[in-house]
Amino acid sequence: MLCAVLAQAKITLPSIISDDMVLQQSSEVRLWGWGAPGEKVEVSTSWDEKAQTKVNKDGKWSVLLRTPQASYQLQALNINDISLKVLVGEVWLASGQSNMEMPLKGFAGACVKDGTLDAMRAAQEAPFVRMFNIEKSQKFTPQDNCKGSWLSPTFDNALQFSATAYYYASLMSNALNVPVGIINCSYGGTRVESWCSAETCSKYPDVPVDSVGICIGAKYPWERAVVTYNAMFRPVSPYTVKGIIWYQGCSNVNDPKHYAERLSTMVRQWRDEMALGNIPFYQVQIAPYIYGDSENGISGALLREQQFLSCDMIPNSDIICTNDLVEPYERHNIHPREKRTVGLRLAMLALNKTYGMKDLPYSGPRYDASKLSVSADTITVGFTTNNYGICRNYALEGFEIAGEDRVFHAAKADFHWQTNTVTLTSADVPRPVAVRYCFKDFQIGNMIGGGELPLFPFRSDNW
């Protein structure tokens, strides 16, 4: 009976290989699925590319298929008796926790600025954006498939789109004049360990990887290690993408010291599994928010610092700053409403560094420790600006200085455009030794560079 069933088995596909999917242009993309051992698999396309293979003894198959340059024309993809209509363009994986998950319609008690309006316009303004929404799930064992479907930007569909990923995709589609596909692999509240395999997490003494320990070791179910990797990332890891955008970190604020190392390990593990080399990894620095350690707490600032430092540990990676993308009244809202500009800044970064648009600003000013100097009652700091300069040179806010007592006070800041430096003084600090900029859970600065990109929060001390 088993032989009869296998003989009648037909080729099946994972959910992500389906109608309306976007294939990465000008690449060898991976297609895969299941079938009866020994069954022949034939792939043909409307762009005259073919591939064939056989199902292996484990009932699995995969092929590499060459794709053409992007176009807005629907293409035909045939796998045995399965016929699909697909687009060819640019494909990005979007992952992280709730600020990446947050849809255009918003969350209860947290709105996306103009999200509903932009969802209504999506079909006209971004007709060739497609989003594969992976259904949120957790599994204790690694999965080969997930629930999800490719969605076109109708009003109903667009309301469910990740706002950050949608704005990124729509801006990229317009700038590059190609279809853009997003694989939305996000789950609110997840820690970075949630997105690592059991093998990776087994190296961390504070992270249990057995099913009982995973449950006991997490304060909340969504913080469990390994399980979102198993259920959500692993099933789509074979899919060919151009790069990854990442917005996560809030759930690691209570233990920031390990974050940079664990994020870099996660990225290395993902890249190894995807077998695409060191594809771009662009992350969003978490926004200002009071995490419960008082108005002057710095737990969020320490995590932002780790995110910034991780860029030196992860090849072909970078980060955008969101220090200015919150309203003063959002100090207790972990889901700030401004998502369009987050998507814009990610797009500017990718367009410059991945797609070669070198005239496009992609980073705000960054603190340059080599330019720090102290003279009497004044401390001077300098910045790197990627040749885009510093735009605002008056009424600078967000700088603080401290003396040997390690008590920080607001500083008067004078900008010198000739040298891209700022001199800082305070009547309360006669002999300054250290400087900080917006190095608190919630503190909004106003120093910006080209493209209205903000100065990254920083500190010169290690206190």
Coordinates of N, CA, C and O in Angstrom, one line a residue, residues 8-80:
Q8 N 1.8 7.3 -6.6 CA 0.8 8.3 -7.0 C 1.1 9.7 -6.5 O 0.4 10.6 -6.9
A9 N 2.2 9.8 -5.7 CA 2.5 11.1 -5.1 C 2.9 12.1 -6.2 O 3.5 11.8 -7.2
K10 N 2.5 13.3 -6.0 CA 2.8 14.4 -6.9 C 3.8 15.4 -6.2 O 3.9 15.4 -5.0
I11 N 4.5 16.1 -7.1 CA 5.4 17.1 -6.6 C 4.6 18.1 -5.7 O 3.5 18.6 -6.2
T12 N 5.1 18.5 -4.6 CA 4.5 19.5 -3.7 C 5.5 20.6 -3.5 O 6.7 20.3 -3.5
L13 N 5.0 21.8 -3.2 CA 5.9 23.0 -3.0 C 5.7 23.6 -1.7 O 4.6 23.5 -1.1
P14 N 6.7 24.3 -1.1 CA 6.5 25.0 0.1 C 5.6 26.2 -0.2 O 5.5 26.7 -1.3
S15 N 5.0 26.8 0.9 CA 4.1 27.8 0.7 C 4.7 29.1 0.0 O 4.0 29.8 -0.7
I16 N 6.0 29.3 0.2 CA 6.6 30.5 -0.3 C 6.8 30.4 -1.8 O 7.0 31.4 -2.5
I17 N 6.8 29.2 -2.4 CA 6.9 29.0 -3.9 C 5.5 28.9 -4.4 O 4.9 27.8 -4.4
S18 N 4.9 30.0 -4.8 CA 3.5 30.0 -5.1 C 3.2 31.2 -6.0 O 4.1 32.1 -6.3
D19 N 1.9 31.3 -6.5 CA 1.5 32.5 -7.4 C 1.9 33.8 -6.7 O 1.8 34.0 -5.5
D20 N 2.3 34.7 -7.6 CA 2.6 36.1 -7.2 C 3.9 36.3 -6.5 O 4.2 37.4 -6.0
M21 N 4.7 35.2 -6.4 CA 6.0 35.4 -5.7 C 6.9 36.2 -6.6 O 6.7 36.4 -7.8
V22 N 7.9 36.8 -5.9 CA 8.9 37.6 -6.7 C 10.2 36.8 -6.6 O 10.7 36.4 -5.5
L23 N 10.8 36.6 -7.8 CA 12.1 35.9 -7.9 C 13.2 37.0 -8.0 O 13.1 38.0 -8.7
Q24 N 14.4 36.7 -7.3 CA 15.5 37.7 -7.4 C 16.0 37.7 -8.9 O 16.3 36.7 -9.4
Q25 N 16.1 38.9 -9.4 CA 16.5 39.0 -10.8 C 18.0 38.7 -11.0 O 18.8 38.8 -10.1
S26 N 18.3 38.3 -12.2 CA 19.7 38.1 -12.7 C 20.5 37.2 -11.7 O 21.6 37.5 -11.4
S27 N 19.9 36.1 -11.3 CA 20.5 35.3 -10.3 C 20.2 33.8 -10.6 O 19.4 33.5 -11.5
E28 N 20.9 32.9 -9.9 CA 20.5 31.6 -9.8 C 19.6 31.4 -8.5 O 20.2 31.4 -7.4
V29 N 18.3 31.3 -8.7 CA 17.4 31.1 -7.6 C 17.2 29.7 -7.3 O 17.2 28.8 -8.2
R30 N 16.9 29.4 -6.0 CA 16.7 28.1 -5.6 C 15.2 27.8 -5.5 O 14.4 28.5 -4.9
L31 N 14.8 26.7 -6.1 CA 13.4 26.2 -6.0 C 13.5 24.8 -5.4 O 14.5 24.0 -5.6
W32 N 12.5 24.4 -4.5 CA 12.6 23.2 -3.8 C 11.2 22.7 -3.5 O 10.2 23.4 -3.6
G33 N 11.1 21.4 -3.1 CA 9.9 20.9 -2.7 C 10.0 19.4 -2.3 O 11.1 18.9 -1.9
W34 N 8.9 18.7 -2.5 CA 8.9 17.3 -2.0 C 8.2 16.4 -3.1 O 7.5 17.0 -4.0
G35 N 8.4 15.1 -3.0 CA 7.8 14.2 -4.0 C 8.1 12.8 -3.6 O 8.8 12.5 -2.6
A36 N 7.8 11.9 -4.5 CA 8.2 10.5 -4.3 C 9.6 10.2 -4.7 O 10.1 10.8 -5.7
P37 N 10.4 9.5 -3.9 CA 11.8 9.2 -4.3 C 11.9 8.7 -5.7 O 11.2 7.8 -6.1
G38 N 12.9 9.4 -6.4 CA 13.1 9.0 -7.8 C 12.3 9.7 -8.8 O 12.5 9.6 -10.0
E39 N 11.2 10.4 -8.4 CA 10.4 11.1 -9.3 C 11.1 12.2 -10.0 O 11.9 13.0 -9.4
K40 N 10.9 12.4 -11.3 CA 11.5 13.4 -12.1 C 10.9 14.7 -11.9 O 9.6 14.8 -11.9
V41 N 11.7 15.8 -11.8 CA 11.2 17.1 -11.6 C 11.7 18.0 -12.8 O 12.9 18.1 -13.0
E42 N 10.8 18.6 -13.5 CA 11.1 19.4 -14.7 C 10.6 20.8 -14.5 O 9.4 21.0 -14.2
V43 N 11.4 21.8 -14.6 CA 11.1 23.2 -14.5 C 11.3 23.9 -15.8 O 12.3 23.7 -16.5
S44 N 10.3 24.6 -16.2 CA 10.4 25.4 -17.4 C 9.8 26.8 -17.2 O 9.0 27.0 -16.2
T45 N 10.2 27.8 -18.0 CA 9.8 29.2 -17.7 C 9.4 29.9 -19.1 O 9.8 29.4 -20.1
S46 N 8.8 31.0 -18.9 CA 8.5 31.8 -20.1 C 9.7 32.6 -20.6 O 9.6 33.1 -21.7
W47 N 10.7 32.6 -19.8 CA 12.0 33.3 -20.3 C 13.0 32.2 -20.8 O 14.2 32.4 -20.9
D48 N 12.4 31.0 -21.2 CA 13.2 30.0 -21.9 C 14.4 29.4 -21.0 O 15.4 29.0 -21.6
E49 N 14.2 29.4 -19.8 CA 15.2 28.7 -18.9 C 14.6 27.4 -18.4 O 13.4 27.4 -18.1
K50 N 15.4 26.4 -18.3 CA 14.9 25.1 -17.9 C 15.8 24.5 -16.9 O 17.0 24.8 -16.8
A51 N 15.3 23.6 -16.1 CA 16.1 22.8 -15.1 C 15.4 21.5 -14.8 O 14.2 21.4 -14.9
Q52 N 16.2 20.5 -14.4 CA 15.5 19.3 -14.0 C 16.4 18.6 -13.0 O 17.6 18.8 -12.8
T53 N 15.7 17.7 -12.2 CA 16.4 16.9 -11.2 C 15.5 15.8 -10.8 O 14.4 15.6 -11.5
K54 N 15.8 15.0 -9.8 CA 15.0 13.9 -9.3 C 14.9 14.0 -7.8 O 15.7 14.6 -7.1
V55 N 13.7 13.6 -7.3 CA 13.5 13.6 -5.9 C 14.4 12.6 -5.2 O 14.6 11.5 -5.7
N56 N 15.1 13.0 -4.1 CA 16.1 12.1 -3.5 C 15.4 11.1 -2.6 O 14.2 11.1 -2.5
K57 N 16.2 10.2 -2.0 CA 15.6 9.1 -1.2 C 14.8 9.6 0.0 O 14.0 8.9 0.6
D58 N 15.1 10.9 0.4 CA 14.4 11.4 1.6 C 13.1 12.1 1.1 O 12.4 12.8 2.0
G59 N 12.8 12.1 -0.2 CA 11.5 12.7 -0.6 C 11.7 14.2 -0.9 O 10.6 14.9 -1.0
K60 N 12.9 14.7 -1.0 CA 13.1 16.1 -1.2 C 13.8 16.4 -2.6 O 14.5 15.5 -3.1
W61 N 13.6 17.6 -3.1 CA 14.3 18.0 -4.3 C 14.6 19.5 -4.3 O 13.9 20.2 -3.6
S62 N 15.6 19.9 -5.1 CA 15.9 21.3 -5.2 C 16.6 21.5 -6.5 O 17.4 20.6 -7.0
V63 N 16.4 22.7 -7.2 CA 17.1 23.0 -8.4 C 17.5 24.5 -8.3 O 16.9 25.3 -7.6
L64 N 18.5 24.9 -9.1 CA 18.9 26.3 -9.3 C 18.4 26.7 -10.6 O 18.6 25.9 -11.6
L65 N 17.8 27.8 -10.7 CA 17.2 28.3 -12.0 C 17.7 29.7 -12.2 O 17.6 30.6 -11.4
R66 N 18.2 30.0 -13.4 CA 18.7 31.3 -13.8 C 17.5 32.2 -14.1 O 16.6 31.8 -14.8
T67 N 17.5 33.4 -13.5 CA 16.4 34.4 -13.8 C 16.9 35.5 -14.7 O 18.1 35.8 -14.7
P68 N 16.0 36.1 -15.4 CA 16.3 37.3 -16.3 C 16.4 38.6 -15.5 O 16.2 38.6 -14.2
Q69 N 16.6 39.7 -16.2 CA 16.5 41.0 -15.6 C 15.0 41.2 -15.2 O 14.1 40.7 -15.8
A70 N 14.9 42.2 -14.3 CA 13.5 42.5 -13.8 C 12.7 43.1 -14.9 O 13.2 43.8 -15.7
S71 N 11.4 42.8 -14.8 CA 10.4 43.5 -15.6 C 9.1 43.5 -14.9 O 8.8 42.7 -13.9
Y72 N 8.1 44.3 -15.3 CA 6.8 44.4 -14.7 C 5.9 43.3 -15.3 O 4.7 43.2 -14.9
Q73 N 6.4 42.6 -16.3 CA 5.5 41.6 -16.9 C 5.5 40.3 -16.1 O 6.5 39.8 -15.6
L74 N 4.3 39.8 -15.9 CA 4.1 38.5 -15.2 C 4.8 37.4 -16.0 O 4.7 37.4 -17.3
Q75 N 5.5 36.5 -15.4 CA 6.2 35.4 -16.0 C 5.6 34.1 -15.6 O 5.0 34.0 -14.6
A76 N 5.7 33.1 -16.5 CA 5.2 31.8 -16.2 C 6.3 30.9 -15.7 O 7.5 30.9 -16.2
L77 N 6.0 30.1 -14.7 CA 7.0 29.2 -14.1 C 6.2 27.9 -13.9 O 5.2 27.8 -13.2
N78 N 6.7 26.8 -14.6 CA 6.0 25.5 -14.5 C 6.9 24.5 -13.9 O 8.1 24.4 -14.2
I79 N 6.4 23.8 -12.9 CA 7.1 22.8 -12.2 C 6.3 21.5 -12.3 O 5.2 21.4 -11.6
N80 N 6.7 20.6 -13.2 CA 5.8 19.5 -13.6 C 4.4 19.9 -14.0 O 4.3 20.7 -14.9

